mmCIF file of C-alpha atoms in Angstrom:
data_model
loop_
_atom_site.group_PDB
_atom_site.id
_atom_site.type_symbol
_atom_site.label_atom_id
_atom_site.label_comp_id
_atom_site.label_asym_id
_atom_site.label_seq_id
_atom_site.Cartn_x
_atom_site.Cartn_y
_atom_site.Cartn_z
ATOM 1 C CA MET Y 1 98.761 84.666 89.666
ATOM 2 C CA ALA Y 2 98.259 84.716 93.436
ATOM 3 C CA LEU Y 3 100.028 86.684 96.133
ATOM 4 C CA LYS Y 4 101.314 85.079 99.288
ATOM 5 C CA HIS Y 5 99.409 86.553 102.179
ATOM 6 C CA GLU Y 6 101.939 86.962 104.960
ATOM 7 C CA PRO Y 7 101.725 89.974 107.255
ATOM 8 C CA THR Y 8 104.440 92.600 107.401
ATOM 9 C CA THR Y 9 104.928 95.384 109.907
ATOM 10 C CA PRO Y 10 104.009 98.191 107.438
ATOM 11 C CA ASN Y 11 100.847 96.273 106.478
ATOM 12 C CA HIS Y 12 99.791 95.967 110.114
ATOM 13 C CA SER Y 13 100.488 99.651 110.773
ATOM 14 C CA ALA Y 14 98.497 100.694 107.704
ATOM 15 C CA GLN Y 15 95.578 98.451 108.695
ATOM 16 C CA ASP Y 16 95.516 99.960 112.186
ATOM 17 C CA ALA Y 17 95.761 103.458 110.719
ATOM 18 C CA LEU Y 18 92.803 102.752 108.429
ATOM 19 C CA ARG Y 19 90.749 101.682 111.449
ATOM 20 C CA VAL Y 20 91.583 104.977 113.140
ATOM 21 C CA LEU Y 21 90.737 106.971 109.999
ATOM 22 C CA GLU Y 22 87.398 105.193 109.571
ATOM 23 C CA THR Y 23 86.521 106.029 113.167
ATOM 24 C CA VAL Y 24 87.555 109.677 112.811
ATOM 25 C CA ALA Y 25 85.651 109.998 109.524
ATOM 26 C CA GLY Y 26 82.528 108.670 111.245
ATOM 27 C CA HIS Y 27 82.584 111.519 113.782
ATOM 28 C CA THR Y 28 82.225 114.766 111.851
ATOM 29 C CA THR Y 29 82.327 116.876 115.039
ATOM 30 C CA GLY Y 30 85.518 115.214 116.276
ATOM 31 C CA VAL Y 31 86.542 112.219 118.355
ATOM 32 C CA THR Y 32 88.842 112.121 121.392
ATOM 33 C CA ASP Y 33 91.831 109.878 122.075
ATOM 34 C CA ALA Y 34 89.854 107.997 124.709
ATOM 35 C CA GLU Y 35 86.968 107.389 122.306
ATOM 36 C CA LEU Y 36 89.389 106.235 119.591
ATOM 37 C CA THR Y 37 90.966 103.776 122.026
ATOM 38 C CA ARG Y 38 87.547 102.399 122.947
ATOM 39 C CA ARG Y 39 86.233 102.138 119.392
ATOM 40 C CA THR Y 40 89.370 100.775 117.687
ATOM 41 C CA GLY Y 41 90.595 98.525 120.488
ATOM 42 C CA LEU Y 42 94.090 99.979 120.094
ATOM 43 C CA GLY Y 43 96.011 100.716 123.276
ATOM 44 C CA THR Y 44 97.512 104.128 123.958
ATOM 45 C CA GLU Y 45 101.031 102.879 123.196
ATOM 46 C CA ARG Y 46 99.843 101.883 119.717
ATOM 47 C CA LEU Y 47 97.378 104.690 119.080
ATOM 48 C CA THR Y 48 99.661 107.596 120.019
ATOM 49 C CA PRO Y 49 102.340 106.994 117.315
ATOM 50 C CA LEU Y 50 99.617 106.265 114.755
ATOM 51 C CA LEU Y 51 97.913 109.577 115.469
ATOM 52 C CA ARG Y 52 101.266 111.342 115.296
ATOM 53 C CA MET Y 53 101.889 109.814 111.856
ATOM 54 C CA LEU Y 54 98.359 110.597 110.649
ATOM 55 C CA ARG Y 55 98.713 114.228 111.748
ATOM 56 C CA ARG Y 56 102.114 114.550 110.086
ATOM 57 C CA GLU Y 57 100.693 113.149 106.834
ATOM 58 C CA GLY Y 58 97.690 115.485 106.959
ATOM 59 C CA TYR Y 59 95.097 112.717 107.302
ATOM 60 C CA VAL Y 60 93.744 113.985 110.640
ATOM 61 C CA GLU Y 61 93.788 117.323 112.440
ATOM 62 C CA GLN Y 62 93.250 118.291 116.059
ATOM 63 C CA ILE Y 63 90.634 120.939 116.795
ATOM 64 C CA THR Y 64 90.608 123.337 119.748
ATOM 65 C CA ASP Y 65 89.227 120.852 122.294
ATOM 66 C CA GLY Y 66 91.861 118.252 121.360
ATOM 67 C CA ALA Y 67 89.459 116.038 119.411
ATOM 68 C CA TYR Y 68 90.462 114.670 116.007
ATOM 69 C CA VAL Y 69 88.766 115.371 112.672
ATOM 70 C CA THR Y 70 89.651 114.388 109.112
ATOM 71 C CA GLY Y 71 92.444 116.384 107.465
ATOM 72 C CA ASP Y 72 92.874 117.913 104.028
ATOM 73 C CA ALA Y 73 95.009 115.037 102.692
ATOM 74 C CA LEU Y 74 92.262 112.509 103.415
ATOM 75 C CA THR Y 75 89.654 114.774 101.834
ATOM 76 C CA ARG Y 76 91.697 115.110 98.636
ATOM 77 C CA LEU Y 77 92.447 111.386 98.362
ATOM 78 C CA GLY Y 78 88.871 110.464 99.190
ATOM 79 C CA SER Y 79 87.518 112.539 96.332
ATOM 80 C CA ALA Y 80 87.053 110.876 92.945
ATOM 81 C CA HIS Y 81 87.834 114.212 91.274
ATOM 82 C CA HIS Y 82 91.598 114.469 90.587
ATOM 83 C CA ARG Y 83 92.286 111.540 92.940
ATOM 84 C CA GLU Y 84 95.117 110.152 90.798
ATOM 85 C CA GLU Y 85 96.900 113.493 90.754
ATOM 86 C CA ALA Y 86 96.374 113.957 94.499
ATOM 87 C CA LEU Y 87 97.723 110.462 95.204
ATOM 88 C CA ARG Y 88 100.814 111.043 93.086
ATOM 89 C CA GLU Y 89 101.522 114.362 94.823
ATOM 90 C CA LYS Y 90 100.984 112.809 98.261
ATOM 91 C CA LEU Y 91 103.274 109.871 97.524
ATOM 92 C CA GLN Y 92 105.965 112.153 96.100
ATOM 93 C CA HIS Y 93 105.895 114.286 99.236
ATOM 94 C CA THR Y 94 106.246 111.159 101.386
ATOM 95 C CA LEU Y 95 109.060 109.797 99.213
ATOM 96 C CA ASP Y 96 110.944 113.099 99.368
ATOM 97 C CA ARG Y 97 110.788 113.015 103.158
ATOM 98 C CA LEU Y 98 111.864 109.359 103.220
ATOM 99 C CA ARG Y 99 114.791 110.133 100.915
ATOM 100 C CA ASP Y 100 116.005 112.764 103.344
ATOM 101 C CA SER Y 101 115.489 110.629 106.463
ATOM 102 C CA VAL Y 102 117.316 107.554 105.115
ATOM 103 C CA GLY Y 103 119.905 109.497 103.095
ATOM 104 C CA ALA Y 104 119.291 107.462 99.938
ATOM 105 C CA ALA Y 105 117.297 107.497 96.727
ATOM 106 C CA VAL Y 106 113.942 105.766 97.308
ATOM 107 C CA TYR Y 107 111.528 104.069 94.913
ATOM 108 C CA ILE Y 108 108.003 102.662 94.788
ATOM 109 C CA SER Y 109 107.758 99.580 92.602
ATOM 110 C CA ARG Y 110 104.714 97.476 91.733
ATOM 111 C CA TYR Y 111 104.140 94.215 89.915
ATOM 112 C CA VAL Y 112 101.623 95.083 87.193
ATOM 113 C CA ASP Y 113 100.456 92.700 84.456
ATOM 114 C CA GLY Y 114 103.357 90.349 85.136
ATOM 115 C CA GLU Y 115 106.051 93.014 84.980
ATOM 116 C CA VAL Y 116 108.202 94.988 87.419
ATOM 117 C CA THR Y 117 107.358 98.697 87.234
ATOM 118 C CA ILE Y 118 108.852 101.631 89.116
ATOM 119 C CA THR Y 119 105.942 104.006 89.563
ATOM 120 C CA GLN Y 120 107.648 106.832 91.470
ATOM 121 C CA TYR Y 121 110.988 107.694 93.011
ATOM 122 C CA ALA Y 122 112.788 110.470 94.857
ATOM 123 C CA ASP Y 123 116.453 111.281 94.398
ATOM 124 C CA SER Y 124 118.728 114.315 94.684
ATOM 125 C CA PRO Y 125 122.275 115.313 93.726
ATOM 126 C CA ALA Y 126 123.433 113.956 97.100
ATOM 127 C CA THR Y 127 121.359 110.757 96.752
ATOM 128 C CA PRO Y 128 121.391 109.866 93.047
ATOM 129 C CA ALA Y 129 119.059 107.232 91.600
ATOM 130 C CA VAL Y 130 120.579 104.002 90.322
ATOM 131 C CA ASN Y 131 121.527 104.011 86.655
ATOM 132 C CA GLU Y 132 119.037 101.681 84.899
ATOM 133 C CA TRP Y 133 121.606 100.141 82.599
ATOM 134 C CA VAL Y 134 119.477 96.985 82.188
ATOM 135 C CA ASP Y 135 115.677 97.272 82.044
ATOM 136 C CA PHE Y 136 114.257 96.594 85.506
ATOM 137 C CA ARG Y 137 111.525 94.479 83.905
ATOM 138 C CA SER Y 138 114.097 91.890 82.820
ATOM 139 C CA SER Y 139 116.362 92.044 85.867
ATOM 140 C CA ALA Y 140 114.076 91.204 88.794
ATOM 141 C CA HIS Y 141 116.406 88.325 89.754
ATOM 142 C CA ALA Y 142 119.223 90.804 90.411
ATOM 143 C CA THR Y 143 117.508 93.762 92.076
ATOM 144 C CA ALA Y 144 116.275 94.133 95.637
ATOM 145 C CA LEU Y 145 112.940 95.521 94.444
ATOM 146 C CA GLY Y 146 112.549 92.702 91.917
ATOM 147 C CA LYS Y 147 113.242 90.058 94.537
ATOM 148 C CA SER Y 148 110.835 91.728 96.947
ATOM 149 C CA LEU Y 149 108.062 91.671 94.326
ATOM 150 C CA LEU Y 150 108.777 88.083 93.299
ATOM 151 C CA GLY Y 151 108.826 87.119 96.967
ATOM 152 C CA GLN Y 152 105.214 88.254 97.299
ATOM 153 C CA LEU Y 153 104.022 85.979 94.473
ATOM 154 C CA ASP Y 154 103.170 82.321 94.916
ATOM 155 C CA HIS Y 155 105.472 79.623 93.513
ATOM 156 C CA ASN Y 156 103.667 79.445 90.166
ATOM 157 C CA GLY Y 157 103.779 83.220 89.797
ATOM 158 C CA ARG Y 158 107.534 83.224 90.340
ATOM 159 C CA ARG Y 159 108.015 80.375 87.883
ATOM 160 C CA ASP Y 160 105.935 82.190 85.306
ATOM 161 C CA HIS Y 161 108.020 85.345 85.645
ATOM 162 C CA LEU Y 162 111.347 83.526 85.385
ATOM 163 C CA SER Y 163 110.120 81.601 82.341
ATOM 164 C CA ARG Y 164 109.571 84.928 80.573
ATOM 165 C CA HIS Y 165 112.781 86.642 81.697
ATOM 166 C CA LYS Y 166 116.166 84.960 81.303
ATOM 167 C CA MET Y 167 118.336 85.285 84.405
ATOM 168 C CA ALA Y 168 121.290 87.054 82.819
ATOM 169 C CA ARG Y 169 124.569 87.524 84.701
ATOM 170 C CA LEU Y 170 124.818 91.291 85.189
ATOM 171 C CA THR Y 171 127.777 91.264 87.600
ATOM 172 C CA SER Y 172 129.953 88.582 89.161
ATOM 173 C CA ARG Y 173 127.511 88.534 92.123
ATOM 174 C CA THR Y 174 124.303 87.975 90.133
ATOM 175 C CA ILE Y 175 122.360 84.790 90.894
ATOM 176 C CA THR Y 176 121.661 83.006 87.610
ATOM 177 C CA SER Y 177 120.298 79.725 89.001
ATOM 178 C CA ASP Y 178 116.502 79.741 89.167
ATOM 179 C CA LYS Y 179 116.648 76.898 91.691
ATOM 180 C CA LEU Y 180 118.874 78.934 94.021
ATOM 181 C CA LEU Y 181 116.822 82.104 93.600
ATOM 182 C CA LEU Y 182 113.518 80.329 94.239
ATOM 183 C CA SER Y 183 114.993 78.641 97.323
ATOM 184 C CA ARG Y 184 116.146 81.976 98.734
ATOM 185 C CA LEU Y 185 112.820 83.649 98.003
ATOM 186 C CA GLU Y 186 110.958 80.810 99.712
ATOM 187 C CA SER Y 187 113.105 80.983 102.856
ATOM 188 C CA GLN Y 188 113.102 84.788 103.163
ATOM 189 C CA PRO Y 189 111.079 85.950 106.208
ATOM 190 C CA PRO Y 190 108.390 88.441 105.062
ATOM 191 C CA THR Y 191 109.550 91.201 107.428
ATOM 192 C CA VAL Y 192 113.252 91.022 106.465
ATOM 193 C CA PRO Y 193 114.305 93.438 103.679
ATOM 194 C CA HIS Y 194 115.559 91.981 100.391
ATOM 195 C CA LEU Y 195 119.067 93.123 99.524
ATOM 196 C CA ASP Y 196 121.037 93.636 96.329
ATOM 197 C CA LEU Y 197 124.770 93.700 97.075
ATOM 198 C CA GLN Y 198 126.131 94.758 93.691
ATOM 199 C CA GLU Y 199 124.081 92.051 91.945
ATOM 200 C CA TYR Y 200 122.460 94.493 89.509
ATOM 201 C CA ALA Y 201 125.266 97.022 89.093
ATOM 202 C CA VAL Y 202 128.841 97.234 90.311
ATOM 203 C CA GLY Y 203 129.096 100.159 92.715
ATOM 204 C CA THR Y 204 125.486 100.094 93.946
ATOM 205 C CA VAL Y 205 123.740 98.336 96.835
ATOM 206 C CA CYS Y 206 119.963 98.302 97.372
ATOM 207 C CA ALA Y 207 117.282 97.150 99.804
ATOM 208 C CA ALA Y 208 113.512 96.688 99.458
ATOM 209 C CA VAL Y 209 110.562 96.057 101.781
ATOM 210 C CA PRO Y 210 107.075 94.881 100.726
ATOM 211 C CA ILE Y 211 104.052 97.203 100.639
ATOM 212 C CA THR Y 212 101.227 95.045 99.300
ATOM 213 C CA ALA Y 213 98.022 96.998 98.675
ATOM 214 C CA GLY Y 214 95.039 94.880 97.635
ATOM 215 C CA SER Y 215 95.897 92.212 95.064
ATOM 216 C CA THR Y 216 98.939 93.994 93.636
ATOM 217 C CA ALA Y 217 102.439 93.255 94.949
ATOM 218 C CA GLY Y 218 104.401 96.383 95.731
ATOM 219 C CA CYS Y 219 107.570 97.413 97.471
ATOM 220 C CA LEU Y 220 109.504 100.379 98.732
ATOM 221 C CA ALA Y 221 113.211 100.341 97.869
ATOM 222 C CA LEU Y 222 116.372 102.380 98.331
ATOM 223 C CA SER Y 223 119.770 102.511 96.629
ATOM 224 C CA LEU Y 224 123.176 103.584 97.906
ATOM 225 C CA PRO Y 225 126.651 103.878 96.395
ATOM 226 C CA VAL Y 226 128.770 100.921 97.505
ATOM 227 C CA GLU Y 227 130.974 103.208 99.614
ATOM 228 C CA HIS Y 228 127.906 103.663 101.837
ATOM 229 C CA ALA Y 229 127.181 99.933 102.046
ATOM 230 C CA HIS Y 230 127.829 100.008 105.796
ATOM 231 C CA ARG Y 231 124.623 102.070 106.123
ATOM 232 C CA LEU Y 232 122.454 99.708 104.085
ATOM 233 C CA ARG Y 233 120.867 97.602 106.825
ATOM 234 C CA GLN Y 234 120.160 100.566 109.079
ATOM 235 C CA ALA Y 235 118.700 102.493 106.132
ATOM 236 C CA ALA Y 236 116.569 99.451 105.225
ATOM 237 C CA ASP Y 237 115.260 99.232 108.795
ATOM 238 C CA THR Y 238 114.365 102.938 108.712
ATOM 239 C CA LEU Y 239 112.638 102.427 105.369
ATOM 240 C CA ASN Y 240 110.649 99.503 106.783
ATOM 241 C CA ARG Y 241 109.581 101.459 109.870
ATOM 242 C CA ASN Y 242 108.419 104.360 107.700
ATOM 243 C CA ALA Y 243 106.714 102.379 104.932
ATOM 244 C CA ALA Y 244 103.230 102.563 106.476
ATOM 245 C CA PRO Y 245 102.394 106.088 105.179
ATOM 246 C CA VAL Y 246 103.126 104.971 101.609
ATOM 247 C CA LEU Y 247 100.969 101.880 101.980
ATOM 248 C CA LEU Y 248 98.227 103.897 103.647
ATOM 249 C CA SER Y 249 98.088 106.368 100.727
ATOM 250 C CA LEU Y 250 97.751 103.468 98.291
ATOM 251 C CA ALA Y 251 95.022 101.837 100.376
ATOM 252 C CA ILE Y 252 92.775 104.886 100.863
#
């Protein structure tokens, strides 16, 4: 089951960030902004926000002369010992911050062994998680995160999934035609968030953006009560702009 390889903004940001991290890691005594620009080929306008993000996430630190060295977060994730625990803690911290910045519950979902899986999420009393009244594994056709994951598969992968999961009508807005769903997935630009406008549950709207790490399709999603639907597209754009740290943690 192959993934479609189409670039997205978070993917590009994560790739550039990895280049910066590799360069910093190769200079144990520190490396300056100017040296990073020369070695990575990234201009100042690109490098500056990347370094700001990497410092905020704890992947790099600045020492007294202004040079950059690797940070504690990179050390923990780079260690085989307790890496899984460190990754989960790092992702949860990032999700908590994303939840607060977008004002919505946020989720990481991955397509593992032919099934939709939510691996982590962050909610709060003010930003409650969606009620999973129908198993997400069997409702990919109706959810933003499901459509985002299916959108990253090739045509045969999508067909295979839909052959195993009947497209049930969950609300009056649910798409139940595989032909229509496949057509919409095919025409969806890779950088445009997938939306769920009360297709999974009445009273809830959702959005999802892809975060493909390696050969596994993944996405970052958010949910809002329908009374906040007017905020959905702006929240989705914020989610997309801030997806790179999540993807970077998965890629390290």
